[in-house]
C-alpha cells in the first residue's frame, strides 16, 4: 500500500473531508464513502426483493409445488428480472465505480451533488418500475417485446433509472479526471480501476442503446407512435440487455482481482496481459446483441456469425485470459506466501474460511464452467437452435449473473462492510458458510435449468404438464426431475441470499465498530507489509503448475462440450 | 497489487509469463477454429437456419394459411375432414409449401408430413411474438408477426411431434400447443 498518500491536497472544493483507513492506509473521502454506502444498501434491498420473487418463480416452476397461479407467476417473473438483473446489479456497480475511482485512487468524488441526483433518479425509477409491475398491467417480462405493450409507467421507470445510472457513470469519469489533476496517484491507474473503466465505457454504450429503444417504445405506449418494429426492437434492446451483462463481467472480473489482492496479496502476473484482456471487452463485447437473434428470421448468416462470435471470439479470449491470470496471480502470491508444496497447496491452504475469498473463487470457477462455456455454445450460430428460448438460456445466465456476478458482489460486500461502513461482520461462523450455501444453490439452479433445457422445457412457462392445452405435449420424466431439483437448489440459494442480507444489514447496524484505534478485522486482510513485494506478479515464480492444471481441465471440458453439441445438432431434422 | 498503480511505471515493458503467452495463443486459435467452424457448417452440415424472409401484414399470412388448409385438408374414408380436438389435419404433397401459424394460443393447423421428404415451411405469427419449439426434436425458432420465415424442412423420423411456445405471449402462453405428425 504505497504511493497513494502523497497527493496534493489543494482541493478546490472547500469542505472535502478525508479519513485514513486503519487497515489499508487508504485515504477515503467522506462523500465518496457515503455514496458507496447508500448505493450498496439500495442494491442489497433490491436483491432482497428480486431474490424473493426469484424463489417464488422457482417454486412455481417446480411441477410438484406450482406455488403461484399463472397470472401471478408471470407478474412475479417480470419483477424478478427487473429487480435483480437491473436494480441490484446496477446499484452495486455504481458503488463499485465510486470505490474503484475515489477509494482506490485516494481521490475526492467529482460532483457529489450530481452523484446524489443520479442516486435519487435510480431509486425513483426502481420504485416506479416495481409499482408498474405489481399494479398488474405490465406483465410483459423483463424483455417487453412488442407488440405486447406494458403501461407507459413501466418504460418511463426504466428510462428514469437509466438516466440516473448514466449520471453515476459520468461522476466516475469525472473522478478519474479529478484524481489525475490532483495527482492522487503515481503512474498508470491500478488494474482494478482499469477494469472499472472498461465497465463504465460499456455502460455508456449500454445505457445509450437502452435510451434509443425505450424512448420510442414509451412514446408508442402513450400513443404518439403507431408501431415498433419487432426485429429492430430486439436488436437494439439487446444492445442494452446483453451488453449490460458485459458491464457485470468487467465489474466482477475487477472484483476478482481486487479481492485476490486484498485477501492473499495477489498481483497481476503481468499488467500488460490483464489490461489487454479488458481492452478486448471494450472492443468486442457489445456485439453480443446477436446472441439473441440467432433463431430469428430476416438476418443474414454473415451478420450472425461475425457478431455472435464477438468478432472471431476475441472477447471470449479476453475472458479466457482472465480465467488464467486470476488463479495464476493467486497461485503466484500464495507460493510467495510460503505455500509451495505440490501442485495445489496454494489452493488448499487458501483462506477458505474468509467469505470474501471463498465467494470470489467459486464465482471464478462457476462463471467459467457454468456460465462461460455454455454462453459460447448458445452463441454459436447453428447450435443456438437447439436451446433457443428453452430454460437452458436462464440456466446459462444464472451461471454468469448469479453464480458469477452476484456471488462476486456478495464476496466484495464482506470487505465493503468493514472497510467502508467501518463495522465488522457479525456472526462470523454463519458468514463463513454463506458463500457455500448461496454458491451451491446458484450452481444447482444453473445446472438443472440447463439440464431441463436440453430436454426442451420452455422458459417463462407456467405449466410444464400443459394441462389446459388443446394438444398437450408430454415432456420426458427427466424434465420434471430437473425442474424439481431446480426448485430445491433455489431454496438453498434463497437461504444463502437471506443469510447474506441478514448478515449485511445486522453488521451495518449492530456490527462491532472498527473506527477505534487497534481494532482488528474478523476476516483479516493480507498482511503484505512484512514481505518483500515483488515488482510484478510472475516475478520469481517460474512455475504455476496448479493454474496450468485448472485451465487444462477447463479447456478440455470446453472442447468436449462444444463437439457434443454439434453431435446433437447433426441428429436433428434437416433444415436450411 | 491490482489495487495500486503498477510499481513499474514502464509496466508494458515487463516480460509476459510463458504460461500466459501459451494460453493466449491457445485461446486465440480455439476462437479462430470456432469461428471458421460456423462457416464450415454451412457447407458440411445439414442444419443451417434459412434466412429467406418476407415482410407482409399478419392478416395476409393468416389468409395464406387458411387457403393452404382448405386445399390440403385430410379426409377420412367417409369423406369427412380429419380433426384432432377441433384442429384440422392437413396433408400437403411432398416437396410442396406448408404453412404454420402461431396465434393466441395455438399452433395452427396440424400437419401430416412424410418422412425424408423436404417441405418449404412457412412460419409466422398472427399477433404477438411466439417461440416455435418442436419437441422432442428440440428445434427452436423465433416467430414474429409481419415476418414470414421460409425454411426447407426435412423430417427424419416418424411419429407425433409436439409444438410448444417458448416465447412469452400472455396469460395463455403455457396452453399454446400444436402437432406435426410424420408418417412413412
Coordinates of N, CA and C in Angstrom, one line a residue, chain A residues 218-400:
Chain A
X218 N -41.7 3.9 -25.2 CA -42.5 4.7 -24.3 C -43.5 5.6 -25.0
X219 N -43.0 6.2 -26.1 CA -43.9 7.1 -26.9 C -45.0 6.3 -27.5
X220 N -44.6 5.1 -28.0 CA -45.6 4.1 -28.6 C -46.7 3.8 -27.5
X221 N -46.3 3.5 -26.3 CA -47.3 3.2 -25.2 C -48.2 4.3 -24.9
X222 N -47.7 5.6 -25.2 CA -48.5 6.8 -25.0 C -49.4 7.1 -26.2
X223 N -49.1 6.4 -27.3 CA -49.9 6.6 -28.5 C -49.4 7.6 -29.5
X224 N -48.2 8.0 -29.3 CA -47.6 9.0 -30.2 C -47.0 8.3 -31.4
X225 N -46.6 7.1 -31.3 CA -46.0 6.3 -32.4 C -46.9 5.1 -32.7
X226 N -47.1 4.8 -34.0 CA -48.1 3.8 -34.3 C -47.6 2.4 -34.0
X227 N -46.3 2.1 -34.2 CA -45.9 0.8 -34.0 C -44.4 0.7 -33.8
X228 N -43.9 -0.4 -33.3 CA -42.5 -0.6 -33.1 C -42.1 -1.9 -33.8
X229 N -41.1 -1.8 -34.7 CA -40.7 -2.9 -35.5 C -40.1 -4.0 -34.5
X230 N -40.7 -5.2 -34.6 CA -40.3 -6.2 -33.6 C -38.9 -6.7 -33.7
X231 N -38.3 -6.7 -34.9 CA -37.0 -7.2 -35.1 C -36.0 -6.1 -34.7
X232 N -36.3 -4.9 -35.0 CA -35.4 -3.8 -34.7 C -35.4 -3.6 -33.2
X233 N -36.6 -3.8 -32.5 CA -36.6 -3.7 -31.1 C -35.7 -4.7 -30.4
X234 N -35.7 -5.9 -30.9 CA -34.9 -7.0 -30.3 C -33.4 -6.6 -30.5
X235 N -33.1 -6.2 -31.7 CA -31.7 -5.9 -32.0 C -31.1 -4.8 -31.0
X236 N -31.9 -3.7 -30.9 CA -31.4 -2.6 -30.1 C -31.6 -2.9 -28.6
X237 N -32.7 -3.5 -28.2 CA -33.0 -3.8 -26.8 C -31.8 -4.6 -26.3
X238 N -31.4 -5.6 -27.0 CA -30.3 -6.5 -26.6 C -29.0 -5.8 -26.6
X239 N -28.9 -4.7 -27.3 CA -27.7 -3.8 -27.2 C -27.6 -3.3 -25.8
X240 N -28.7 -3.2 -25.1 CA -28.7 -2.9 -23.7 C -28.7 -4.2 -22.9
X241 N -29.6 -5.1 -23.2 CA -29.9 -6.3 -22.4 C -28.6 -7.2 -22.2
X242 N -28.0 -7.4 -23.4 CA -26.8 -8.3 -23.2 C -25.6 -7.5 -22.9
X243 N -25.4 -6.3 -23.4 CA -24.2 -5.6 -23.1 C -24.1 -5.2 -21.7
X244 N -25.3 -5.0 -21.0 CA -25.3 -4.7 -19.6 C -24.7 -5.9 -18.8
X245 N -24.9 -7.1 -19.4 CA -24.2 -8.2 -18.7 C -22.7 -8.1 -18.8
X246 N -22.3 -7.5 -19.9 CA -20.8 -7.3 -20.0 C -20.2 -6.3 -19.1
X247 N -21.1 -5.3 -18.6 CA -20.7 -4.5 -17.5 C -20.4 -5.3 -16.3
X248 N -21.3 -6.3 -16.1 CA -21.2 -7.2 -14.9 C -19.9 -7.9 -15.0
X249 N -19.6 -8.5 -16.2 CA -18.4 -9.3 -16.4 C -17.1 -8.4 -16.0
X250 N -17.1 -7.2 -16.6 CA -15.9 -6.3 -16.4 C -15.9 -6.0 -14.9
X251 N -17.0 -5.7 -14.3 CA -17.0 -5.4 -12.9 C -16.6 -6.5 -12.0
X252 N -17.2 -7.7 -12.3 CA -16.8 -8.8 -11.3 C -15.4 -9.3 -11.6
X253 N -14.9 -9.2 -12.8 CA -13.5 -9.6 -13.0 C -12.6 -8.6 -12.2
X254 N -13.0 -7.3 -12.3 CA -12.2 -6.4 -11.5 C -12.3 -6.7 -10.0
X255 N -13.4 -7.2 -9.5 CA -13.6 -7.6 -8.1 C -12.8 -8.8 -7.8
X256 N -12.7 -9.8 -8.8 CA -11.8 -10.9 -8.5 C -10.4 -10.4 -8.3
X257 N -9.9 -9.6 -9.1 CA -8.5 -9.0 -8.9 C -8.4 -8.3 -7.6
X258 N -9.5 -7.5 -7.2 CA -9.4 -6.7 -6.0 C -9.4 -7.6 -4.8
X259 N -10.3 -8.6 -4.8 CA -10.3 -9.5 -3.6 C -9.0 -10.3 -3.5
X260 N -8.6 -10.8 -4.6 CA -7.3 -11.6 -4.6 C -6.2 -10.7 -4.1
X261 N -6.2 -9.4 -4.4 CA -5.2 -8.5 -3.9 C -5.3 -8.3 -2.4
X262 N -6.5 -8.1 -2.0 CA -6.7 -7.7 -0.6 C -6.5 -8.9 0.4
X263 N -7.0 -10.1 -0.1 CA -7.0 -11.2 0.8 C -5.8 -12.1 0.8
X264 N -5.2 -12.3 -0.4 CA -3.9 -13.1 -0.4 C -2.7 -12.3 -0.9
X265 N -2.9 -11.0 -1.2 CA -1.8 -10.2 -1.7 C -1.4 -10.4 -3.1
X266 N -2.4 -10.9 -4.0 CA -2.0 -11.2 -5.3 C -1.8 -10.0 -6.2
X267 N -0.8 -10.1 -7.0 CA -0.5 -9.1 -8.0 C -0.8 -9.7 -9.4
X268 N -1.3 -8.9 -10.3 CA -1.5 -9.5 -11.7 C -0.1 -10.1 -12.2
X269 N -0.2 -11.2 -12.9 CA 1.0 -11.8 -13.4 C 1.8 -10.8 -14.2
X270 N 1.0 -10.2 -15.2 CA 1.6 -9.1 -15.9 C 0.5 -8.1 -16.2
X271 N 0.7 -6.9 -15.9 CA -0.2 -5.8 -16.1 C -0.7 -5.8 -17.5
X272 N 0.3 -6.0 -18.4 CA 0.1 -5.9 -19.8 C -1.0 -6.8 -20.3
X273 N -0.9 -8.1 -19.9 CA -1.8 -9.1 -20.4 C -3.2 -8.9 -19.8
X274 N -3.3 -8.6 -18.5 CA -4.6 -8.4 -17.9 C -5.3 -7.2 -18.5
X275 N -4.6 -6.1 -18.7 CA -5.2 -4.9 -19.3 C -5.6 -5.2 -20.8
X276 N -4.8 -5.9 -21.5 CA -5.1 -6.3 -22.9 C -6.4 -7.0 -22.9
X277 N -6.6 -7.9 -21.9 CA -7.8 -8.7 -21.9 C -9.0 -7.8 -21.6
X278 N -8.9 -6.8 -20.8 CA -10.0 -5.9 -20.6 C -10.3 -5.1 -21.8
X279 N -9.2 -4.8 -22.5 CA -9.4 -4.0 -23.8 C -10.2 -4.8 -24.8
X280 N -10.0 -6.1 -24.8 CA -10.8 -6.9 -25.7 C -12.3 -6.8 -25.4
X281 N -12.6 -6.6 -24.1 CA -14.0 -6.4 -23.7 C -14.6 -5.1 -24.4
X282 N -13.8 -4.1 -24.2 CA -14.3 -2.8 -24.7 C -14.5 -2.9 -26.2
X283 N -13.6 -3.5 -26.9 CA -13.7 -3.5 -28.4 C -14.8 -4.4 -28.9
X284 N -15.1 -5.5 -28.2 CA -15.9 -6.5 -28.9 C -17.2 -7.0 -28.1
X285 N -17.2 -6.7 -26.8 CA -18.3 -7.3 -26.1 C -19.7 -6.8 -26.5
X286 N -19.8 -5.6 -27.0 CA -21.1 -5.1 -27.3 C -21.7 -5.7 -28.6
X287 N -21.0 -6.6 -29.2 CA -21.7 -7.2 -30.4 C -22.7 -8.3 -30.0
X288 N -22.8 -8.5 -28.7 CA -23.5 -9.7 -28.2 C -25.0 -9.6 -28.4
X289 N -25.5 -8.5 -28.8 CA -26.9 -8.4 -29.1 C -27.3 -9.6 -30.0
X290 N -26.4 -10.0 -30.9 CA -26.7 -11.0 -31.9 C -27.0 -12.4 -31.2
X291 N -26.5 -12.6 -30.0 CA -26.8 -13.8 -29.3 C -28.3 -14.1 -29.2
X292 N -29.1 -13.1 -29.2 CA -30.5 -13.2 -29.0 C -31.2 -13.3 -30.3
X293 N -30.5 -13.2 -31.4 CA -31.2 -13.1 -32.8 C -30.8 -14.2 -33.7
X294 N -30.2 -15.3 -33.1 CA -29.7 -16.4 -34.0 C -30.8 -17.3 -34.5
X295 N -32.0 -17.3 -33.8 CA -33.1 -18.1 -34.3 C -34.1 -17.2 -35.0
X296 N -33.7 -16.0 -35.4 CA -34.6 -15.0 -35.9 C -34.7 -15.1 -37.4
X297 N -35.9 -14.7 -37.9 CA -35.9 -14.6 -39.4 C -35.3 -13.2 -39.8
X298 N -34.8 -13.1 -41.0 CA -34.5 -11.8 -41.6 C -33.2 -11.3 -41.3
X299 N -32.2 -12.1 -40.8 CA -30.9 -11.6 -40.6 C -29.9 -12.5 -41.3
X300 N -28.9 -12.0 -41.9 CA -28.0 -12.8 -42.7 C -27.1 -13.6 -41.9
X301 N -26.7 -14.8 -42.4 CA -25.7 -15.6 -41.7 C -24.4 -14.9 -41.4
X302 N -24.0 -14.1 -42.3 CA -22.7 -13.4 -42.2 C -22.8 -12.5 -41.0
X303 N -23.9 -11.7 -40.9 CA -24.0 -10.8 -39.8 C -24.1 -11.6 -38.4
X304 N -24.8 -12.7 -38.5 CA -24.9 -13.5 -37.2 C -23.5 -14.1 -36.8
X305 N -22.8 -14.6 -37.8 CA -21.5 -15.2 -37.4 C -20.5 -14.2 -36.9
X306 N -20.4 -13.1 -37.5 CA -19.4 -12.1 -37.1 C -19.8 -11.6 -35.7
X307 N -21.1 -11.2 -35.5 CA -21.4 -10.6 -34.3 C -21.5 -11.6 -33.1
X308 N -22.1 -12.7 -33.4 CA -22.3 -13.7 -32.3 C -20.9 -14.1 -31.7
X309 N -19.9 -14.1 -32.6 CA -18.6 -14.6 -32.1 C -17.8 -13.5 -31.6
X310 N -18.4 -12.3 -31.3 CA -17.6 -11.2 -30.8 C -16.4 -10.9 -31.7
X311 N -16.6 -11.0 -33.0 CA -15.5 -10.8 -34.0 C -14.4 -11.8 -33.7
X312 N -14.7 -13.1 -34.1 CA -13.7 -14.2 -34.0 C -13.4 -14.5 -32.6
X313 N -14.3 -14.3 -31.7 CA -14.2 -14.8 -30.3 C -13.1 -14.0 -29.6
X314 N -12.8 -12.8 -30.0 CA -11.7 -12.0 -29.3 C -12.1 -11.6 -27.9
X315 N -13.4 -11.4 -27.6 CA -13.9 -11.1 -26.3 C -13.9 -12.3 -25.4
X316 N -14.2 -13.5 -26.0 CA -14.1 -14.8 -25.3 C -12.6 -15.0 -24.9
X317 N -11.7 -14.6 -25.8 CA -10.3 -14.8 -25.5 C -10.0 -13.9 -24.2
X318 N -10.6 -12.7 -24.2 CA -10.3 -11.8 -23.0 C -10.7 -12.6 -21.7
X319 N -11.9 -13.2 -21.7 CA -12.4 -13.9 -20.5 C -11.5 -15.1 -20.2
X320 N -11.1 -15.8 -21.3 CA -10.2 -17.0 -21.0 C -8.9 -16.5 -20.4
X321 N -8.4 -15.3 -20.9 CA -7.1 -14.8 -20.3 C -7.3 -14.5 -18.8
X322 N -8.4 -13.8 -18.4 CA -8.7 -13.6 -17.0 C -8.8 -14.9 -16.3
X323 N -9.4 -15.9 -16.9 CA -9.6 -17.2 -16.3 C -8.2 -17.9 -15.9
X324 N -7.2 -17.5 -16.6 CA -5.9 -17.9 -16.2 C -5.2 -17.0 -15.3
X325 N -5.3 -15.7 -15.6 CA -4.4 -14.7 -14.8 C -4.9 -14.5 -13.4
X326 N -6.2 -14.7 -13.2 CA -6.7 -14.5 -11.8 C -6.2 -15.7 -10.9
X327 N -6.5 -17.0 -11.3 CA -5.9 -18.0 -10.4 C -4.4 -18.0 -10.5
X328 N -3.8 -17.6 -11.6 CA -2.4 -17.6 -11.7 C -1.8 -16.6 -10.7
X329 N -2.4 -15.4 -10.6 CA -1.9 -14.4 -9.7 C -2.1 -14.9 -8.2
X330 N -3.2 -15.6 -8.0 CA -3.4 -16.1 -6.6 C -2.3 -17.2 -6.3
X331 N -2.1 -18.1 -7.3 CA -1.1 -19.1 -7.1 C 0.3 -18.5 -6.8
X332 N 0.7 -17.5 -7.7 CA 2.0 -16.9 -7.5 C 2.1 -16.3 -6.1
X333 N 1.0 -15.6 -5.7 CA 1.0 -14.9 -4.4 C 1.1 -15.9 -3.3
X334 N 0.3 -17.0 -3.4 CA 0.3 -18.0 -2.3 C 1.7 -18.7 -2.2
X335 N 2.3 -18.9 -3.4 CA 3.6 -19.5 -3.4 C 4.6 -18.6 -2.7
X336 N 4.5 -17.3 -2.9 CA 5.3 -16.3 -2.2 C 5.0 -16.3 -0.8
X337 N 3.8 -16.6 -0.4 CA 3.4 -16.6 1.0 C 3.9 -17.9 1.7
X338 N 4.5 -18.8 0.9 CA 5.1 -19.9 1.6 C 4.4 -21.3 1.3
X339 N 3.3 -21.2 0.6 CA 2.6 -22.5 0.3 C 3.1 -23.1 -1.0
X340 N 4.2 -23.8 -1.0 CA 4.8 -24.2 -2.2 C 4.8 -25.6 -2.5
X341 N 4.2 -26.4 -1.6 CA 4.3 -27.9 -1.8 C 3.3 -28.3 -2.8
X342 N 3.7 -29.2 -3.6 CA 2.8 -29.9 -4.6 C 2.2 -29.0 -5.6
X343 N 1.2 -29.5 -6.2 CA 0.5 -28.7 -7.3 C -0.5 -27.8 -6.7
X344 N -1.1 -28.2 -5.5 CA -2.3 -27.4 -5.1 C -2.3 -26.9 -3.6
X345 N -1.1 -27.0 -3.0 CA -1.1 -26.5 -1.6 C -1.5 -25.0 -1.5
X346 N -1.1 -24.3 -2.5 CA -1.5 -22.8 -2.6 C -3.0 -22.7 -2.5
X347 N -3.7 -23.7 -3.1 CA -5.2 -23.6 -3.1 C -5.8 -24.2 -1.9
X348 N -5.3 -25.3 -1.4 CA -5.9 -26.0 -0.3 C -5.7 -25.1 1.0
X349 N -4.5 -24.4 1.0 CA -4.3 -23.6 2.2 C -4.7 -22.1 2.0
X350 N -5.5 -21.9 1.0 CA -6.1 -20.5 0.8 C -7.1 -20.2 1.9
X351 N -7.4 -19.0 2.1 CA -8.3 -18.6 3.2 C -9.8 -19.0 2.9
X352 N -10.1 -20.3 2.9 CA -11.4 -20.7 2.6 C -12.4 -20.3 3.6
X353 N -12.0 -20.0 4.8 CA -12.9 -19.5 5.8 C -13.3 -18.1 5.7
X354 N -12.6 -17.4 4.8 CA -13.0 -16.0 4.6 C -14.0 -15.9 3.5
X355 N -15.2 -15.4 3.8 CA -16.3 -15.4 2.8 C -15.9 -14.6 1.5
X356 N -15.0 -13.6 1.7 CA -14.6 -12.8 0.5 C -13.8 -13.7 -0.4
X357 N -12.9 -14.5 0.1 CA -12.1 -15.3 -0.8 C -12.9 -16.5 -1.3
X358 N -13.7 -17.2 -0.5 CA -14.4 -18.4 -1.0 C -15.4 -18.0 -2.0
X359 N -16.1 -16.9 -1.7 CA -17.1 -16.4 -2.7 C -16.5 -16.1 -4.0
X360 N -15.4 -15.4 -3.9 CA -14.7 -14.9 -5.1 C -14.2 -16.1 -5.9
X361 N -13.6 -17.1 -5.3 CA -13.1 -18.3 -6.1 C -14.2 -19.1 -6.7
X362 N -15.3 -19.3 -5.9 CA -16.4 -20.1 -6.5 C -17.0 -19.3 -7.7
X363 N -17.1 -18.0 -7.5 CA -17.6 -17.2 -8.6 C -16.7 -17.4 -9.9
X364 N -15.4 -17.4 -9.7 CA -14.5 -17.6 -10.8 C -14.7 -18.9 -11.5
X365 N -14.8 -20.0 -10.7 CA -14.9 -21.3 -11.3 C -16.3 -21.5 -11.9
X366 N -17.3 -21.1 -11.3 CA -18.7 -21.3 -11.8 C -18.9 -20.4 -13.0
X367 N -18.4 -19.2 -13.0 CA -18.6 -18.3 -14.1 C -18.0 -19.0 -15.4
X368 N -16.8 -19.5 -15.2 CA -16.1 -20.2 -16.3 C -16.8 -21.4 -16.8
X369 N -17.0 -22.3 -15.9 CA -17.6 -23.6 -16.3 C -19.0 -23.6 -16.6
X370 N -19.8 -23.0 -15.8 CA -21.3 -23.0 -16.0 C -21.7 -21.9 -16.9
X371 N -21.2 -20.7 -16.7 CA -21.7 -19.5 -17.5 C -21.0 -19.4 -18.8
X372 N -19.7 -19.5 -18.7 CA -18.8 -19.2 -19.9 C -18.9 -20.1 -21.0
X373 N -18.7 -21.4 -20.7 CA -18.7 -22.4 -21.8 C -20.1 -22.5 -22.4
X374 N -21.1 -22.5 -21.6 CA -22.5 -22.6 -22.1 C -22.8 -21.4 -22.9
X375 N -22.3 -20.2 -22.6 CA -22.5 -19.0 -23.3 C -22.0 -19.1 -24.7
X376 N -20.8 -19.7 -24.9 CA -20.2 -19.8 -26.2 C -21.1 -20.8 -27.0
X377 N -21.5 -21.9 -26.4 CA -22.3 -22.9 -27.1 C -23.6 -22.2 -27.6
X378 N -24.3 -21.5 -26.7 CA -25.6 -20.8 -27.0 C -25.3 -19.8 -28.1
X379 N -24.2 -19.2 -28.1 CA -23.9 -18.1 -29.1 C -23.3 -18.6 -30.4
X380 N -23.3 -19.9 -30.6 CA -22.8 -20.5 -31.9 C -24.0 -20.5 -32.8
X381 N -23.8 -19.9 -34.0 CA -24.9 -19.7 -34.9 C -25.9 -20.8 -35.0
X382 N -25.3 -22.0 -35.4 CA -26.2 -23.1 -35.7 C -26.7 -23.8 -34.4
X383 N -25.8 -23.9 -33.4 CA -26.2 -24.6 -32.1 C -27.3 -23.9 -31.4
X384 N -27.5 -22.6 -31.6 CA -28.5 -21.9 -30.8 C -29.9 -22.5 -31.0
X385 N -30.1 -23.1 -32.2 CA -31.5 -23.6 -32.5 C -31.8 -24.7 -31.5
X386 N -30.8 -25.4 -30.9 CA -31.0 -26.5 -30.0 C -31.6 -26.0 -28.7
X387 N -31.3 -24.8 -28.3 CA -31.8 -24.4 -26.9 C -32.4 -23.0 -26.9
X388 N -32.6 -22.4 -28.1 CA -33.1 -21.0 -28.1 C -34.4 -20.9 -27.3
X389 N -34.5 -20.0 -26.3 CA -35.7 -19.8 -25.5 C -36.1 -21.0 -24.7
X390 N -35.3 -22.0 -24.7 CA -35.6 -23.1 -23.7 C -35.1 -22.6 -22.3
X391 N -35.4 -23.3 -21.3 CA -34.9 -22.9 -20.0 C -33.4 -23.1 -19.8
X392 N -32.8 -23.6 -20.9 CA -31.3 -23.6 -20.9 C -30.8 -22.2 -20.9
X393 N -31.5 -21.3 -21.5 CA -31.0 -19.9 -21.5 C -30.9 -19.3 -20.1
X394 N -32.0 -19.3 -19.4 CA -31.8 -18.8 -18.0 C -30.8 -19.7 -17.2
X395 N -30.7 -21.0 -17.5 CA -29.7 -21.8 -16.9 C -28.3 -21.2 -17.1
X396 N -28.0 -20.8 -18.4 CA -26.8 -20.2 -18.7 C -26.6 -18.9 -17.9
X397 N -27.6 -18.0 -18.0 CA -27.3 -16.7 -17.4 C -27.4 -16.7 -15.9
X398 N -28.0 -17.7 -15.3 CA -27.9 -17.8 -13.8 C -26.4 -18.3 -13.5
X399 N -25.8 -19.0 -14.4 CA -24.4 -19.3 -14.2 C -23.5 -18.1 -14.3
X400 N -23.8 -17.1 -15.2 CA -23.0 -15.9 -15.3 C -23.4 -14.9 -14.2

